């Protein structure tokens, strides 16, 4: 078999070639011969790989070419190392080889290397897309996702024609899928799915147009789905609207009303639709409520504008009158604080305007009279002004003190005497304003007193707030004594009445609390006798009664609330305890069922059991029981590992031990995932054994450098095996070999180019009369190659050794094939058989056999020029090889050499398929004694076991046997049960080996 070189070895060969050239000592030493042979073989191997990559690239298989080039040693790096020799150095070495008659290296196929380098440049940007494309294919991802990647590949890789072909095929398949999806969506429409499908149809660049039927159906279904979803939204909104309408709670209805308005157009409800009719009252109320809210907001804005206008000293009469009109538009009472200020400002501005007009009109006439009456008027006015001032001062004092009656009496007494005087008008307005203020404050006080009388007796906080508001009213300036007296007397009477009533109610509530306490004691004493529904009814009534008492006791003696809350806490604790016991019984029943479920369900049994176990922890209060549950909870990962073991590895032997590289990789990934997910599994031993077997299968059948491929390349597809023809000459035991089939027509001298193992042809001349046959016949090893190929094709996972035994026997029986070549084939077969076998590396007869064969091969030297029928040295080595091969051919002991690994596969398959099953659990009987609640398999012999965690953190769990079962009868020693007992621990069964 040809040696595979590493980059370091290649560099060493190149360096030795360069040193040999530089030394100029060109002798055919053993070292030089070895260097020439290895360097020539290296160039042949690299060119062979370059040809393969070039062929892949010509077929458009860029990824395959790069994969081949990436195998060790990496092709372009190896070629680069070889090409580091200059042209002069390469030519000098070729001359040395020719001079010493040594194998010459092949020139590197640089054109193929350049093609490969260009492929790398193109493959780089596409690598991510190609990797994603492959992953989606392995995951069986939806065609819509895979189509998107294919379209990107077609854009980024326009030179590869099959992308377009793949897109056409995928699009046709996607059209079919769309029909199927639409049929399903027709039965249960989904707006999201339809929208996604519509986006795919409209957004993608389709080479094959989507059928019009699909497009129309998508639009119709989208419209139907939108209509249905809108109707559903209307139904939800209508439900909330009806509840809010019944409560007259528009705040609760607001969002539902907006939802109705939003979805109404899309729902397309008919006028006589029952949903539309049922919602009419609530919708009308919502419209009215919304209108009222809008009107209230407008009213508040207008009041705010009025207050802002009154704060301005420069506000003119027109603006004030417009504001008054705007307030009148609402037909609502304006707050007195705003109305009085507004009307007073308007009246004051009107008066000022009238004064100005009167002064202008009468100014001229009064001027004439003024001169005549000056003396008289001056005297009279002086006296009148003095008296009027006294009267106005008294009125002002009464207004300031809040005494409206004496102020009104003075106004009445002098009515008509000073009506034209501005000071008198101001006094009239002041008295009127005082009267309005008193009236308004009196009305407010009446309203406050009514509110106070309506406050519940136990709502002292509200009562105090209302009293505070009344106090604020009477303290407003000017202080009205009669309002003060009235307020104090009224609240004194109300407080007295409230106190008497409150004491009576507190006494009644204490009596009701005592009755509920007695009832709770009776319920607690009888809880074990009551049915669940009876207990729920009675405890709920008691809680409702306590809630009512607590609500009624608000604002009363705090002891009532404290006693009520204490009884409520006791009731809740009793309820919780009862419900915990009920829930515990239900959970135990569910766990008893779950502990027997099959490992073949769609949901992991151990997940379900683990959830129930967690819920049981939540309802368990006893400390010892919780500790026992915590011990069991820690074993969940081991249970899951057993169940996952059954799911992953319970397969027929053909699936467990595949011969396809992809399937081997898939199974290896399953094993790796299992080992990563369950590092403490109690079944790690068989899984690791299985991983080792898969590693052997990977060696045999892997994608790169597999043993099968190596055998085929070295023992079947080798040039010397398939491409040679024999020319037999008289007086020679073995023929010459040529590389083509021909007929010799020469009459005297025949000249042939004889094949040599170093590929350096040997020119041979002899008389035509010496030919045994003038036709070159196929070399006998061609038939042997066909036989070996046929045998290799029959290779399965369990016949590795027998196949190589048969191939070895075929080589031994091929007596017409050169013995040295046969010995070389035997060495190849033994090496590959040993590397791919589970049994041969440690089988002593095989080890001895290969050791002997290696010794013979070293004596024969498998690299000798075996095709030469005349060389004395070759004849001697051929004789040794022939003696050895003939000795093997006739011995019977050879059959014992090939120990089959079929039993190993069968045994491992049985272990991997071992039907572990959960058959029940550990629990306690009614007397609290440990028992096994299990369903024993009705037939066969089974081991009964439980999972135990490792003694140290990270250690593997173990399946510990606690007993056995035979034909439905379980035998578990008492000591074993006592030692291993833990409530809720799962019990497993598996067949006895």
Short mmCIF file of N, CA and C in Angstrom, two decimals, residues 214-342:
data_model
loop_
_atom_site.label_atom_id
_atom_site.label_comp_id
_atom_site.label_asym_id
_atom_site.label_seq_id
_atom_site.Cartn_x
_atom_site.Cartn_y
_atom_site.Cartn_z
N UNK A 214 -53.93 28.85 -6.21
CA UNK A 214 -53.34 29.02 -4.88
C UNK A 214 -53.45 30.48 -4.44
N UNK A 215 -53.11 31.40 -5.35
CA UNK A 215 -53.17 32.81 -4.98
C UNK A 215 -54.58 33.24 -4.61
N UNK A 216 -55.57 32.82 -5.42
CA UNK A 216 -56.95 33.20 -5.15
C UNK A 216 -57.41 32.61 -3.82
N UNK A 217 -57.09 31.33 -3.60
CA UNK A 217 -57.51 30.66 -2.37
C UNK A 217 -56.87 31.30 -1.13
N UNK A 218 -55.60 31.72 -1.26
CA UNK A 218 -54.95 32.39 -0.14
C UNK A 218 -55.69 33.68 0.20
N UNK A 219 -56.01 34.47 -0.84
CA UNK A 219 -56.71 35.74 -0.59
C UNK A 219 -58.08 35.50 0.06
N UNK A 220 -58.79 34.49 -0.44
CA UNK A 220 -60.12 34.21 0.12
C UNK A 220 -60.01 33.76 1.57
N UNK A 221 -59.06 32.86 1.83
CA UNK A 221 -58.91 32.37 3.20
C UNK A 221 -58.43 33.47 4.13
N UNK A 222 -57.55 34.37 3.62
CA UNK A 222 -57.10 35.49 4.44
C UNK A 222 -58.28 36.37 4.84
N UNK A 223 -59.15 36.65 3.85
CA UNK A 223 -60.31 37.49 4.14
C UNK A 223 -61.22 36.81 5.15
N UNK A 224 -61.42 35.48 4.98
CA UNK A 224 -62.26 34.73 5.93
C UNK A 224 -61.64 34.74 7.32
N UNK A 225 -60.30 34.50 7.38
CA UNK A 225 -59.63 34.47 8.68
C UNK A 225 -59.71 35.82 9.38
N UNK A 226 -59.50 36.91 8.59
CA UNK A 226 -59.61 38.25 9.19
C UNK A 226 -61.02 38.49 9.71
N UNK A 227 -62.01 38.06 8.91
CA UNK A 227 -63.40 38.26 9.33
C UNK A 227 -63.70 37.46 10.61
N UNK A 228 -63.22 36.21 10.64
CA UNK A 228 -63.46 35.37 11.82
C UNK A 228 -62.77 35.93 13.05
N UNK A 229 -61.52 36.36 12.87
CA UNK A 229 -60.79 36.91 14.02
C UNK A 229 -61.44 38.21 14.50
N UNK A 230 -61.91 39.03 13.55
CA UNK A 230 -62.59 40.26 13.95
C UNK A 230 -63.88 39.95 14.70
N UNK A 231 -64.62 38.94 14.22
CA UNK A 231 -65.85 38.56 14.92
C UNK A 231 -65.53 38.03 16.31
N UNK A 232 -64.46 37.24 16.41
CA UNK A 232 -64.06 36.74 17.72
C UNK A 232 -63.72 37.90 18.66
N UNK A 233 -63.01 38.90 18.12
CA UNK A 233 -62.68 40.07 18.94
C UNK A 233 -63.95 40.81 19.36
N UNK A 234 -64.94 40.90 18.45
CA UNK A 234 -66.20 41.55 18.80
C UNK A 234 -66.94 40.78 19.89
N UNK A 235 -66.92 39.45 19.80
CA UNK A 235 -67.57 38.65 20.84
C UNK A 235 -66.92 38.88 22.20
N UNK A 236 -65.57 38.90 22.22
CA UNK A 236 -64.88 39.17 23.48
C UNK A 236 -65.23 40.56 24.01
N UNK A 237 -65.25 41.56 23.10
CA UNK A 237 -65.57 42.92 23.52
C UNK A 237 -67.01 43.01 24.02
N UNK A 238 -67.93 42.29 23.33
CA UNK A 238 -69.35 42.35 23.73
C UNK A 238 -69.55 41.79 25.13
N UNK A 239 -68.82 40.72 25.46
CA UNK A 239 -68.93 40.14 26.80
C UNK A 239 -68.53 41.16 27.87
N UNK A 240 -67.40 41.83 27.64
CA UNK A 240 -66.93 42.83 28.61
C UNK A 240 -67.90 44.02 28.66
N UNK A 241 -68.40 44.41 27.51
CA UNK A 241 -69.34 45.55 27.45
C UNK A 241 -70.60 45.26 28.26
N UNK A 242 -71.12 44.03 28.16
CA UNK A 242 -72.34 43.69 28.88
C UNK A 242 -72.11 43.76 30.40
N UNK A 243 -70.94 43.22 30.83
CA UNK A 243 -70.64 43.26 32.26
C UNK A 243 -70.49 44.71 32.74
N UNK A 244 -69.74 45.51 31.98
CA UNK A 244 -69.55 46.91 32.36
C UNK A 244 -70.87 47.68 32.32
N UNK A 245 -71.73 47.36 31.35
CA UNK A 245 -73.04 48.03 31.23
C UNK A 245 -73.90 47.71 32.45
N UNK A 246 -73.83 46.44 32.90
CA UNK A 246 -74.60 46.06 34.08
C UNK A 246 -74.10 46.80 35.32
N UNK A 247 -72.78 47.05 35.38
CA UNK A 247 -72.20 47.75 36.52
C UNK A 247 -72.21 49.27 36.34
N UNK A 248 -72.57 49.72 35.13
CA UNK A 248 -72.49 51.14 34.78
C UNK A 248 -71.08 51.68 35.02
N UNK A 249 -70.10 50.89 34.60
CA UNK A 249 -68.69 51.22 34.81
C UNK A 249 -68.04 51.47 33.45
N UNK A 250 -68.05 52.73 33.03
CA UNK A 250 -67.53 53.04 31.70
C UNK A 250 -66.01 52.90 31.64
N UNK A 251 -65.34 53.10 32.79
CA UNK A 251 -63.88 52.92 32.79
C UNK A 251 -63.52 51.49 32.40
N UNK A 252 -64.29 50.52 32.85
CA UNK A 252 -64.05 49.12 32.48
C UNK A 252 -64.43 48.86 31.03
N UNK A 253 -65.41 49.58 30.54
CA UNK A 253 -65.90 49.33 29.17
C UNK A 253 -65.08 50.04 28.11
N UNK A 254 -64.25 51.01 28.51
CA UNK A 254 -63.59 51.87 27.51
C UNK A 254 -62.74 51.07 26.51
N UNK A 255 -61.86 50.18 27.02
CA UNK A 255 -60.99 49.42 26.10
C UNK A 255 -61.81 48.48 25.22
N UNK A 256 -62.85 47.84 25.78
CA UNK A 256 -63.70 46.96 24.98
C UNK A 256 -64.45 47.74 23.91
N UNK A 257 -64.88 48.95 24.26
CA UNK A 257 -65.58 49.80 23.28
C UNK A 257 -64.64 50.17 22.12
N UNK A 258 -63.37 50.49 22.47
CA UNK A 258 -62.39 50.78 21.42
C UNK A 258 -62.12 49.53 20.56
N UNK A 259 -62.06 48.35 21.21
CA UNK A 259 -61.86 47.10 20.46
C UNK A 259 -63.03 46.85 19.51
N UNK A 260 -64.23 47.14 19.96
CA UNK A 260 -65.41 46.96 19.08
C UNK A 260 -65.31 47.90 17.87
N UNK A 261 -64.97 49.17 18.13
CA UNK A 261 -64.88 50.14 17.04
C UNK A 261 -63.80 49.74 16.03
N UNK A 262 -62.68 49.18 16.55
CA UNK A 262 -61.57 48.81 15.68
C UNK A 262 -61.90 47.62 14.79
N UNK A 263 -62.60 46.63 15.32
CA UNK A 263 -62.85 45.38 14.58
C UNK A 263 -64.19 45.35 13.85
N UNK A 264 -65.04 46.34 14.07
CA UNK A 264 -66.37 46.34 13.46
C UNK A 264 -66.31 46.31 11.92
N UNK A 265 -65.47 47.15 11.25
CA UNK A 265 -65.47 47.10 9.78
C UNK A 265 -65.02 45.75 9.24
N UNK A 266 -63.95 45.15 9.85
CA UNK A 266 -63.43 43.89 9.31
C UNK A 266 -64.38 42.73 9.53
N UNK A 267 -65.22 42.76 10.56
CA UNK A 267 -66.12 41.64 10.85
C UNK A 267 -67.25 41.53 9.85
N UNK A 268 -67.66 42.66 9.23
CA UNK A 268 -68.70 42.66 8.21
C UNK A 268 -69.99 42.01 8.73
N UNK A 269 -70.42 42.42 9.92
CA UNK A 269 -71.65 41.86 10.48
C UNK A 269 -72.87 42.45 9.79
N UNK A 270 -73.86 41.61 9.57
CA UNK A 270 -75.12 42.09 9.01
C UNK A 270 -75.90 42.84 10.08
N UNK A 271 -76.83 43.67 9.65
CA UNK A 271 -77.59 44.47 10.60
C UNK A 271 -78.42 43.61 11.53
N UNK A 272 -78.85 42.44 11.02
CA UNK A 272 -79.69 41.57 11.84
C UNK A 272 -78.89 40.48 12.53
N UNK A 273 -77.56 40.62 12.55
CA UNK A 273 -76.74 39.61 13.22
C UNK A 273 -77.02 39.65 14.73
N UNK A 274 -77.21 38.48 15.36
CA UNK A 274 -77.52 38.45 16.80
C UNK A 274 -76.48 39.17 17.65
N UNK A 275 -75.21 39.08 17.25
CA UNK A 275 -74.16 39.75 18.02
C UNK A 275 -74.34 41.25 17.97
N UNK A 276 -74.62 41.76 16.78
CA UNK A 276 -74.81 43.21 16.64
C UNK A 276 -76.03 43.68 17.42
N UNK A 277 -77.12 42.90 17.35
CA UNK A 277 -78.35 43.28 18.06
C UNK A 277 -78.12 43.26 19.57
N UNK A 278 -77.44 42.21 20.05
CA UNK A 278 -77.23 42.09 21.50
C UNK A 278 -76.39 43.23 22.06
N UNK A 279 -75.50 43.78 21.23
CA UNK A 279 -74.58 44.82 21.72
C UNK A 279 -75.16 46.22 21.65
N UNK A 280 -76.33 46.38 21.02
CA UNK A 280 -76.87 47.74 20.80
C UNK A 280 -77.06 48.51 22.10
N UNK A 281 -77.70 47.95 23.15
CA UNK A 281 -77.88 48.75 24.38
C UNK A 281 -76.55 49.18 25.01
N UNK A 282 -75.62 48.25 25.09
CA UNK A 282 -74.34 48.59 25.70
C UNK A 282 -73.58 49.61 24.85
N UNK A 283 -73.65 49.47 23.52
CA UNK A 283 -72.97 50.43 22.66
C UNK A 283 -73.59 51.81 22.76
N UNK A 284 -74.92 51.86 22.83
CA UNK A 284 -75.58 53.16 22.98
C UNK A 284 -75.16 53.83 24.28
N UNK A 285 -75.12 53.02 25.34
CA UNK A 285 -74.67 53.57 26.64
C UNK A 285 -73.23 54.05 26.55
N UNK A 286 -72.38 53.30 25.86
CA UNK A 286 -70.99 53.71 25.70
C UNK A 286 -70.88 55.02 24.93
N UNK A 287 -71.70 55.13 23.86
CA UNK A 287 -71.67 56.38 23.09
C UNK A 287 -72.08 57.57 23.96
N UNK A 288 -73.16 57.36 24.76
CA UNK A 288 -73.61 58.44 25.64
C UNK A 288 -72.55 58.77 26.69
N UNK A 289 -71.95 57.70 27.25
CA UNK A 289 -70.93 57.93 28.28
C UNK A 289 -69.73 58.65 27.69
N UNK A 290 -69.34 58.24 26.48
CA UNK A 290 -68.21 58.92 25.84
C UNK A 290 -68.55 60.38 25.56
N UNK A 291 -69.81 60.61 25.14
CA UNK A 291 -70.22 61.99 24.87
C UNK A 291 -70.21 62.82 26.17
N UNK A 292 -70.69 62.18 27.27
CA UNK A 292 -70.69 62.89 28.55
C UNK A 292 -69.26 63.20 28.99
N UNK A 293 -68.38 62.24 28.81
CA UNK A 293 -66.98 62.48 29.19
C UNK A 293 -66.40 63.63 28.38
N UNK A 294 -66.73 63.63 27.07
CA UNK A 294 -66.23 64.71 26.23
C UNK A 294 -66.80 66.06 26.66
N UNK A 295 -68.12 66.05 27.00
CA UNK A 295 -68.75 67.31 27.43
C UNK A 295 -68.16 67.77 28.76
N UNK A 296 -67.91 66.81 29.67
CA UNK A 296 -67.34 67.16 30.96
C UNK A 296 -65.94 67.74 30.80
N UNK A 297 -65.18 67.11 29.88
CA UNK A 297 -63.84 67.64 29.64
C UNK A 297 -63.90 69.04 29.05
N UNK A 298 -64.88 69.28 28.13
CA UNK A 298 -65.04 70.61 27.53
C UNK A 298 -65.44 71.63 28.59
N UNK A 299 -66.34 71.20 29.52
CA UNK A 299 -66.79 72.08 30.61
C UNK A 299 -65.62 72.47 31.52
N UNK A 300 -64.80 71.48 31.86
CA UNK A 300 -63.64 71.77 32.71
C UNK A 300 -62.65 72.69 32.02
N UNK A 301 -62.47 72.48 30.72
CA UNK A 301 -61.56 73.39 29.97
C UNK A 301 -62.12 74.81 29.97
N UNK A 302 -63.45 74.96 29.79
CA UNK A 302 -64.05 76.29 29.75
C UNK A 302 -63.93 76.97 31.11
N UNK A 303 -64.15 76.22 32.21
CA UNK A 303 -63.99 76.80 33.54
C UNK A 303 -62.55 77.26 33.76
N UNK A 304 -61.61 76.43 33.28
CA UNK A 304 -60.20 76.81 33.44
C UNK A 304 -59.91 78.09 32.66
N UNK A 305 -60.51 78.22 31.45
CA UNK A 305 -60.31 79.45 30.66
C UNK A 305 -60.92 80.66 31.39
N UNK A 306 -62.10 80.45 32.01
CA UNK A 306 -62.75 81.55 32.73
C UNK A 306 -61.89 82.01 33.90
N UNK A 307 -61.37 81.06 34.67
CA UNK A 307 -60.51 81.44 35.78
C UNK A 307 -59.27 82.17 35.31
N UNK A 308 -58.70 81.70 34.21
CA UNK A 308 -57.52 82.37 33.66
C UNK A 308 -57.85 83.78 33.22
N UNK A 309 -59.04 83.97 32.61
CA UNK A 309 -59.44 85.32 32.15
C UNK A 309 -59.66 86.26 33.34
N UNK A 310 -60.26 85.75 34.40
CA UNK A 310 -60.52 86.59 35.57
C UNK A 310 -59.24 86.99 36.29
N UNK A 311 -58.18 86.18 36.12
CA UNK A 311 -56.90 86.53 36.73
C UNK A 311 -56.22 87.69 36.01
N UNK A 312 -56.69 87.99 34.81
CA UNK A 312 -56.06 89.08 34.02
C UNK A 312 -56.74 90.40 34.36
N UNK A 313 -55.98 91.41 34.73
CA UNK A 313 -56.53 92.74 35.04
C UNK A 313 -56.89 93.51 33.78
N UNK A 314 -56.32 93.14 32.65
CA UNK A 314 -56.56 93.89 31.41
C UNK A 314 -57.69 93.30 30.57
N UNK A 315 -58.46 92.33 31.13
CA UNK A 315 -59.55 91.72 30.37
C UNK A 315 -60.63 92.77 30.11
N UNK A 316 -61.04 92.91 28.82
CA UNK A 316 -62.04 93.93 28.48
C UNK A 316 -63.44 93.36 28.63
N UNK A 317 -64.45 94.25 28.49
CA UNK A 317 -65.84 93.89 28.68
C UNK A 317 -66.29 92.86 27.65
N UNK A 318 -65.86 93.01 26.41
CA UNK A 318 -66.29 92.08 25.35
C UNK A 318 -65.82 90.66 25.65
N UNK A 319 -64.56 90.47 26.08
CA UNK A 319 -64.05 89.14 26.39
C UNK A 319 -64.80 88.52 27.55
N UNK A 320 -65.13 89.35 28.58
CA UNK A 320 -65.86 88.83 29.72
C UNK A 320 -67.28 88.41 29.35
N UNK A 321 -67.95 89.23 28.52
CA UNK A 321 -69.31 88.87 28.09
C UNK A 321 -69.30 87.61 27.23
N UNK A 322 -68.30 87.45 26.36
CA UNK A 322 -68.21 86.23 25.56
C UNK A 322 -67.99 85.00 26.45
N UNK A 323 -67.17 85.14 27.46
CA UNK A 323 -66.95 84.03 28.38
C UNK A 323 -68.23 83.67 29.10
N UNK A 324 -69.05 84.71 29.50
CA UNK A 324 -70.32 84.45 30.16
C UNK A 324 -71.26 83.70 29.23
N UNK A 325 -71.29 84.11 27.96
CA UNK A 325 -72.14 83.40 26.98
C UNK A 325 -71.67 81.96 26.79
N UNK A 326 -70.34 81.77 26.76
CA UNK A 326 -69.82 80.42 26.57
C UNK A 326 -70.19 79.51 27.74
N UNK A 327 -70.17 80.05 28.96
CA UNK A 327 -70.57 79.26 30.13
C UNK A 327 -72.06 78.97 30.09
N UNK A 328 -72.87 79.96 29.63
CA UNK A 328 -74.32 79.74 29.55
C UNK A 328 -74.67 78.66 28.54
N UNK A 329 -73.81 78.46 27.54
CA UNK A 329 -74.08 77.45 26.50
C UNK A 329 -74.23 76.05 27.10
N UNK A 330 -73.55 75.74 28.19
CA UNK A 330 -73.58 74.41 28.78
C UNK A 330 -74.85 74.16 29.60
N UNK A 331 -75.59 75.26 29.90
CA UNK A 331 -76.84 75.14 30.66
C UNK A 331 -76.59 74.38 31.97
N UNK A 332 -75.50 74.72 32.62
CA UNK A 332 -75.15 74.10 33.89
C UNK A 332 -74.84 75.20 34.89
N UNK A 333 -75.11 74.99 36.21
CA UNK A 333 -74.80 76.03 37.20
C UNK A 333 -73.31 76.29 37.27
N UNK A 334 -72.97 77.56 37.20
CA UNK A 334 -71.57 77.95 37.25
C UNK A 334 -71.17 78.06 38.72
N UNK A 335 -70.01 77.58 39.11
CA UNK A 335 -69.56 77.75 40.49
C UNK A 335 -69.62 79.20 40.93
N UNK A 336 -70.13 79.44 42.16
CA UNK A 336 -70.34 80.81 42.64
C UNK A 336 -69.05 81.62 42.63
N UNK A 337 -67.95 80.98 42.96
CA UNK A 337 -66.70 81.73 43.00
C UNK A 337 -66.35 82.32 41.65
N UNK A 338 -66.72 81.60 40.60
CA UNK A 338 -66.43 82.11 39.24
C UNK A 338 -67.55 83.04 38.79
N UNK A 339 -68.82 82.65 39.04
CA UNK A 339 -69.96 83.43 38.54
C UNK A 339 -69.99 84.81 39.18
N UNK A 340 -69.81 84.87 40.52
CA UNK A 340 -69.86 86.18 41.19
C UNK A 340 -68.76 87.11 40.69
N UNK A 341 -67.54 86.56 40.58
CA UNK A 341 -66.43 87.40 40.10
C UNK A 341 -66.69 87.88 38.68
N UNK A 342 -67.21 87.00 37.83
CA UNK A 342 -67.43 87.36 36.43
C UNK A 342 -68.52 88.43 36.30
#
